[in-house]
Amino acid sequence: MIKSLFRVWGMAGAFAGIWLIGTFLVFLGLWGGRRRKVGRLAAESAPEATRPTDGSYDFASMDPEAFECAIAALCERDGCTEVQVVGGAGDLGADVLGIAPDGRRIVIQCKRYGPVNKVGSQDMQRFGGTCFAVHDAQIAAVVTTGEFTGPAEEYAEQCGILCLDQSVLTAWAQGLTSPLWASNDSR
């Protein structure tokens, strides 16, 4: 193959071809690693440090991936099956997928924001554009360590997207409130 590149394109063409092939192989290697991450079950993903037995998660100290894993672990704790952490670049708005105990498909977008950042309408619209149409959500939720803006909450209510802010998330983690799918009858 390399000899034919030399014959057809000369020395510069052969190096360009080899560079393209190498780049392609590197891309496949990186993509393959990403795809393996996408398909992993939450039980395999969440470090033990993100799975306290008493519900005392420190969400603010987690990086975004650990936060997604913690949300997936909460879903599993409360009876969801087939829970997967799928967040990252190219996730089309879904960070956690699963099946609720009653068989409905759950799609969750996780936003680990600081105290001054709020989940805005644009974030919510982006998620709303994919959660039902692309991911076939029967229950869609955005979970944040912060708060939601008024317009984001209004959009979510119109579309049937659940909003879990810091206080609701903390109550869910501590078992003080029902899981997000227990009170949602939409779709």
PDB file of C-alpha atoms in Angstrom:
ATOM      1  CA  MET A   1       0.000   0.000   0.000  1.00  0.00           C
ATOM      2  CA  ILE A   2       2.785   2.443   0.881  1.00  0.00           C
ATOM      3  CA  LYS A   3       4.626   1.580  -2.349  1.00  0.00           C
ATOM      4  CA  SER A   4       1.500   2.371  -4.361  1.00  0.00           C
ATOM      5  CA  LEU A   5       1.183   5.718  -2.553  1.00  0.00           C
ATOM      6  CA  PHE A   6       4.795   6.513  -3.537  1.00  0.00           C
ATOM      7  CA  ARG A   7       4.119   5.596  -7.187  1.00  0.00           C
ATOM      8  CA  VAL A   8       0.904   7.565  -7.476  1.00  0.00           C
ATOM      9  CA  TRP A   9       1.587  10.648  -5.330  1.00  0.00           C
ATOM     10  CA  GLY A  10       5.325  10.751  -4.781  1.00  0.00           C
ATOM     11  CA  MET A  11       7.062  11.267  -1.464  1.00  0.00           C
ATOM     12  CA  ALA A  12       4.829  14.116  -0.185  1.00  0.00           C
ATOM     13  CA  GLY A  13       1.666  12.247  -1.136  1.00  0.00           C
ATOM     14  CA  ALA A  14       2.834   9.091   0.595  1.00  0.00           C
ATOM     15  CA  PHE A  15       3.529  10.979   3.811  1.00  0.00           C
ATOM     16  CA  ALA A  16       0.156  12.718   3.560  1.00  0.00           C
ATOM     17  CA  GLY A  17      -1.523   9.340   3.077  1.00  0.00           C
ATOM     18  CA  ILE A  18       0.301   7.816   6.021  1.00  0.00           C
ATOM     19  CA  TRP A  19      -0.625  10.848   8.139  1.00  0.00           C
ATOM     20  CA  LEU A  20      -4.294  10.497   7.153  1.00  0.00           C
ATOM     21  CA  ILE A  21      -4.313   6.800   7.951  1.00  0.00           C
ATOM     22  CA  GLY A  22      -2.610   7.437  11.302  1.00  0.00           C
ATOM     23  CA  THR A  23      -5.038  10.217  12.164  1.00  0.00           C
ATOM     24  CA  PHE A  24      -7.940   7.960  11.268  1.00  0.00           C
ATOM     25  CA  LEU A  25      -6.608   5.166  13.479  1.00  0.00           C
ATOM     26  CA  VAL A  26      -6.068   7.546  16.390  1.00  0.00           C
ATOM     27  CA  PHE A  27      -9.603   8.856  15.925  1.00  0.00           C
ATOM     28  CA  LEU A  28     -10.967   5.315  15.950  1.00  0.00           C
ATOM     29  CA  GLY A  29      -9.019   4.567  19.105  1.00  0.00           C
ATOM     30  CA  LEU A  30     -10.322   7.651  20.876  1.00  0.00           C
ATOM     31  CA  TRP A  31     -13.849   7.121  19.573  1.00  0.00           C
ATOM     32  CA  GLY A  32     -13.748   3.493  20.638  1.00  0.00           C
ATOM     33  CA  GLY A  33     -12.708   4.508  24.145  1.00  0.00           C
ATOM     34  CA  ARG A  34     -15.525   7.027  24.270  1.00  0.00           C
ATOM     35  CA  ARG A  35     -18.044   4.483  23.053  1.00  0.00           C
ATOM     36  CA  ARG A  36     -16.966   2.063  25.770  1.00  0.00           C
ATOM     37  CA  LYS A  37     -17.561   4.788  28.350  1.00  0.00           C
ATOM     38  CA  VAL A  38     -20.958   5.601  26.892  1.00  0.00           C
ATOM     39  CA  GLY A  39     -22.229   2.065  27.228  1.00  0.00           C
ATOM     40  CA  ARG A  40     -21.081   1.331  30.729  1.00  0.00           C
ATOM     41  CA  LEU A  41     -23.587   0.665  33.433  1.00  0.00           C
ATOM     42  CA  ALA A  42     -23.822   3.048  36.328  1.00  0.00           C
ATOM     43  CA  ALA A  43     -22.775   0.305  38.728  1.00  0.00           C
ATOM     44  CA  GLU A  44     -19.485   0.038  36.868  1.00  0.00           C
ATOM     45  CA  SER A  45     -19.050   3.800  36.563  1.00  0.00           C
ATOM     46  CA  ALA A  46     -19.552   5.348  39.943  1.00  0.00           C
ATOM     47  CA  PRO A  47     -16.556   5.339  42.222  1.00  0.00           C
ATOM     48  CA  GLU A  48     -17.333   4.045  45.682  1.00  0.00           C
ATOM     49  CA  ALA A  49     -16.714   7.554  47.047  1.00  0.00           C
ATOM     50  CA  THR A  50     -19.820   8.785  45.208  1.00  0.00           C
ATOM     51  CA  ARG A  51     -22.053   6.112  46.754  1.00  0.00           C
ATOM     52  CA  PRO A  52     -22.590   6.928  50.419  1.00  0.00           C
ATOM     53  CA  THR A  53     -24.955   4.671  52.323  1.00  0.00           C
ATOM     54  CA  ASP A  54     -26.488   7.517  54.320  1.00  0.00           C
ATOM     55  CA  GLY A  55     -27.444   9.760  51.373  1.00  0.00           C
ATOM     56  CA  SER A  56     -24.907  12.441  52.281  1.00  0.00           C
ATOM     57  CA  TYR A  57     -23.558  13.122  48.817  1.00  0.00           C
ATOM     58  CA  ASP A  58     -21.271  16.136  48.460  1.00  0.00           C
ATOM     59  CA  PHE A  59     -22.401  16.986  44.927  1.00  0.00           C
ATOM     60  CA  ALA A  60     -20.611  20.351  44.875  1.00  0.00           C
ATOM     61  CA  SER A  61     -17.192  18.731  45.270  1.00  0.00           C
ATOM     62  CA  MET A  62     -17.729  16.247  42.415  1.00  0.00           C
ATOM     63  CA  ASP A  63     -16.476  16.760  38.902  1.00  0.00           C
ATOM     64  CA  PRO A  64     -19.179  16.560  36.189  1.00  0.00           C
ATOM     65  CA  GLU A  65     -18.557  12.864  35.454  1.00  0.00           C
ATOM     66  CA  ALA A  66     -18.709  11.893  39.126  1.00  0.00           C
ATOM     67  CA  PHE A  67     -21.932  13.919  39.436  1.00  0.00           C
ATOM     68  CA  GLU A  68     -23.471  11.997  36.521  1.00  0.00           C
ATOM     69  CA  CYS A  69     -22.390   8.720  38.150  1.00  0.00           C
ATOM     70  CA  ALA A  70     -23.921   9.775  41.471  1.00  0.00           C
ATOM     71  CA  ILE A  71     -27.253  10.574  39.779  1.00  0.00           C
ATOM     72  CA  ALA A  72     -27.139   7.179  38.045  1.00  0.00           C
ATOM     73  CA  ALA A  73     -26.436   5.509  41.406  1.00  0.00           C
ATOM     74  CA  LEU A  74     -29.503   7.236  42.902  1.00  0.00           C
ATOM     75  CA  CYS A  75     -31.615   5.913  40.029  1.00  0.00           C
ATOM     76  CA  GLU A  76     -30.338   2.382  40.645  1.00  0.00           C
ATOM     77  CA  ARG A  77     -30.854   2.715  44.394  1.00  0.00           C
ATOM     78  CA  ASP A  78     -34.495   3.578  43.772  1.00  0.00           C
ATOM     79  CA  GLY A  79     -35.224   0.631  41.507  1.00  0.00           C
ATOM     80  CA  CYS A  80     -34.283   1.697  37.985  1.00  0.00           C
ATOM     81  CA  THR A  81     -32.766  -0.887  35.681  1.00  0.00           C
ATOM     82  CA  GLU A  82     -30.504  -0.635  32.642  1.00  0.00           C
ATOM     83  CA  VAL A  83     -29.052   2.595  34.056  1.00  0.00           C
ATOM     84  CA  GLN A  84     -26.238   3.972  31.927  1.00  0.00           C
ATOM     85  CA  VAL A  85     -24.040   7.042  32.184  1.00  0.00           C
ATOM     86  CA  VAL A  86     -23.832   8.412  28.648  1.00  0.00           C
ATOM     87  CA  GLY A  87     -22.785  12.029  29.241  1.00  0.00           C
ATOM     88  CA  GLY A  88     -19.966  13.805  27.496  1.00  0.00           C
ATOM     89  CA  ALA A  89     -19.357  15.430  24.146  1.00  0.00           C
ATOM     90  CA  GLY A  90     -21.903  14.255  21.608  1.00  0.00           C
ATOM     91  CA  ASP A  91     -24.397  12.970  24.186  1.00  0.00           C
ATOM     92  CA  LEU A  92     -27.235  14.946  22.565  1.00  0.00           C
ATOM     93  CA  GLY A  93     -28.397  16.175  25.943  1.00  0.00           C
ATOM     94  CA  ALA A  94     -28.606  12.859  27.783  1.00  0.00           C
ATOM     95  CA  ASP A  95     -26.257  12.158  30.678  1.00  0.00           C
ATOM     96  CA  VAL A  96     -28.099   9.295  32.374  1.00  0.00           C
ATOM     97  CA  LEU A  97     -30.505   6.808  30.791  1.00  0.00           C
ATOM     98  CA  GLY A  98     -32.533   4.142  32.530  1.00  0.00           C
ATOM     99  CA  ILE A  99     -35.792   2.295  32.884  1.00  0.00           C
ATOM    100  CA  ALA A 100     -38.042   3.214  35.817  1.00  0.00           C
ATOM    101  CA  PRO A 101     -39.535   0.407  37.923  1.00  0.00           C
ATOM    102  CA  ASP A 102     -42.832   0.846  36.033  1.00  0.00           C
ATOM    103  CA  GLY A 103     -41.081   0.385  32.651  1.00  0.00           C
ATOM    104  CA  ARG A 104     -40.894   4.004  31.477  1.00  0.00           C
ATOM    105  CA  ARG A 105     -37.699   5.274  29.849  1.00  0.00           C
ATOM    106  CA  ILE A 106     -35.895   7.965  31.880  1.00  0.00           C
ATOM    107  CA  VAL A 107     -33.575  10.540  30.321  1.00  0.00           C
ATOM    108  CA  ILE A 108     -31.672  12.868  32.653  1.00  0.00           C
ATOM    109  CA  GLN A 109     -29.486  15.875  31.873  1.00  0.00           C
ATOM    110  CA  CYS A 110     -27.060  16.660  34.722  1.00  0.00           C
ATOM    111  CA  LYS A 111     -25.846  20.216  35.328  1.00  0.00           C
ATOM    112  CA  ARG A 112     -23.230  20.494  38.064  1.00  0.00           C
ATOM    113  CA  TYR A 113     -23.245  24.250  38.429  1.00  0.00           C
ATOM    114  CA  GLY A 114     -21.853  26.479  41.138  1.00  0.00           C
ATOM    115  CA  PRO A 115     -23.961  28.660  43.398  1.00  0.00           C
ATOM    116  CA  VAL A 116     -23.977  31.645  41.034  1.00  0.00           C
ATOM    117  CA  ASN A 117     -24.768  29.760  37.819  1.00  0.00           C
ATOM    118  CA  LYS A 118     -28.359  28.848  37.049  1.00  0.00           C
ATOM    119  CA  VAL A 119     -29.744  26.462  34.473  1.00  0.00           C
ATOM    120  CA  GLY A 120     -31.209  28.805  31.881  1.00  0.00           C
ATOM    121  CA  SER A 121     -33.877  28.625  29.243  1.00  0.00           C
ATOM    122  CA  GLN A 122     -31.315  27.917  26.517  1.00  0.00           C
ATOM    123  CA  ASP A 123     -30.012  24.856  28.426  1.00  0.00           C
ATOM    124  CA  MET A 124     -33.558  23.639  28.905  1.00  0.00           C
ATOM    125  CA  GLN A 125     -34.511  24.208  25.261  1.00  0.00           C
ATOM    126  CA  ARG A 126     -31.462  22.292  24.092  1.00  0.00           C
ATOM    127  CA  PHE A 127     -32.429  19.333  26.284  1.00  0.00           C
ATOM    128  CA  GLY A 128     -36.104  19.634  25.362  1.00  0.00           C
ATOM    129  CA  GLY A 129     -35.182  19.404  21.700  1.00  0.00           C
ATOM    130  CA  THR A 130     -33.618  15.966  22.101  1.00  0.00           C
ATOM    131  CA  CYS A 131     -34.962  14.228  25.205  1.00  0.00           C
ATOM    132  CA  PHE A 132     -38.249  13.150  23.635  1.00  0.00           C
ATOM    133  CA  ALA A 133     -37.483  13.160  19.905  1.00  0.00           C
ATOM    134  CA  VAL A 134     -33.997  11.607  19.967  1.00  0.00           C
ATOM    135  CA  HIS A 135     -33.888   9.663  23.243  1.00  0.00           C
ATOM    136  CA  ASP A 136     -37.572   8.600  23.398  1.00  0.00           C
ATOM    137  CA  ALA A 137     -37.944   9.811  26.976  1.00  0.00           C
ATOM    138  CA  GLN A 138     -41.133   9.017  28.802  1.00  0.00           C
ATOM    139  CA  ILE A 139     -39.738  10.831  31.820  1.00  0.00           C
ATOM    140  CA  ALA A 140     -37.298  13.689  31.189  1.00  0.00           C
ATOM    141  CA  ALA A 141     -35.497  15.568  33.937  1.00  0.00           C
ATOM    142  CA  VAL A 142     -32.772  18.132  34.419  1.00  0.00           C
ATOM    143  CA  VAL A 143     -30.891  17.749  37.701  1.00  0.00           C
ATOM    144  CA  THR A 144     -28.634  20.547  38.951  1.00  0.00           C
ATOM    145  CA  THR A 145     -26.518  21.420  41.953  1.00  0.00           C
ATOM    146  CA  GLY A 146     -27.751  24.979  41.523  1.00  0.00           C
ATOM    147  CA  GLU A 147     -31.053  26.554  40.587  1.00  0.00           C
ATOM    148  CA  PHE A 148     -33.186  27.192  37.498  1.00  0.00           C
ATOM    149  CA  THR A 149     -34.120  30.544  35.994  1.00  0.00           C
ATOM    150  CA  GLY A 150     -37.810  31.416  35.806  1.00  0.00           C
ATOM    151  CA  PRO A 151     -37.939  31.072  32.001  1.00  0.00           C
ATOM    152  CA  ALA A 152     -36.231  27.668  32.222  1.00  0.00           C
ATOM    153  CA  GLU A 153     -38.839  26.447  34.717  1.00  0.00           C
ATOM    154  CA  GLU A 154     -41.659  27.795  32.524  1.00  0.00           C
ATOM    155  CA  TYR A 155     -40.288  26.028  29.443  1.00  0.00           C
ATOM    156  CA  ALA A 156     -39.828  22.792  31.382  1.00  0.00           C
ATOM    157  CA  GLU A 157     -43.404  22.920  32.664  1.00  0.00           C
ATOM    158  CA  GLN A 158     -44.756  23.469  29.127  1.00  0.00           C
ATOM    159  CA  CYS A 159     -42.759  20.499  27.815  1.00  0.00           C
ATOM    160  CA  GLY A 160     -43.221  18.107  30.715  1.00  0.00           C
ATOM    161  CA  ILE A 161     -39.584  18.177  31.833  1.00  0.00           C
ATOM    162  CA  LEU A 162     -38.941  17.745  35.543  1.00  0.00           C
ATOM    163  CA  CYS A 163     -36.607  20.234  37.263  1.00  0.00           C
ATOM    164  CA  LEU A 164     -34.614  19.059  40.272  1.00  0.00           C
ATOM    165  CA  ASP A 165     -32.641  21.874  41.882  1.00  0.00           C
ATOM    166  CA  GLN A 166     -30.144  21.595  44.733  1.00  0.00           C
ATOM    167  CA  SER A 167     -32.780  21.344  47.470  1.00  0.00           C
ATOM    168  CA  VAL A 168     -34.881  18.706  45.672  1.00  0.00           C
ATOM    169  CA  LEU A 169     -31.726  16.784  44.715  1.00  0.00           C
ATOM    170  CA  THR A 170     -30.512  16.773  48.325  1.00  0.00           C
ATOM    171  CA  ALA A 171     -33.910  15.567  49.569  1.00  0.00           C
ATOM    172  CA  TRP A 172     -33.938  12.801  46.923  1.00  0.00           C
ATOM    173  CA  ALA A 173     -30.391  11.724  47.831  1.00  0.00           C
ATOM    174  CA  GLN A 174     -31.312  11.562  51.526  1.00  0.00           C
ATOM    175  CA  GLY A 175     -34.460   9.571  50.792  1.00  0.00           C
ATOM    176  CA  LEU A 176     -36.705  12.354  52.062  1.00  0.00           C
ATOM    177  CA  THR A 177     -38.727  12.556  48.846  1.00  0.00           C
ATOM    178  CA  SER A 178     -39.972  10.083  46.277  1.00  0.00           C
ATOM    179  CA  PRO A 179     -37.841   9.364  43.219  1.00  0.00           C
ATOM    180  CA  LEU A 180     -38.444  11.732  40.334  1.00  0.00           C
ATOM    181  CA  TRP A 181     -40.449   9.158  38.366  1.00  0.00           C
ATOM    182  CA  ALA A 182     -42.862   8.323  41.201  1.00  0.00           C
ATOM    183  CA  SER A 183     -44.993  11.436  40.716  1.00  0.00           C
ATOM    184  CA  ASN A 184     -44.620  11.907  36.960  1.00  0.00           C
ATOM    185  CA  ASP A 185     -47.461  10.557  34.820  1.00  0.00           C
ATOM    186  CA  SER A 186     -46.644  12.382  31.584  1.00  0.00           C
ATOM    187  CA  ARG A 187     -45.915  10.786  28.241  1.00  0.00           C
TER     188      ARG A 187
END
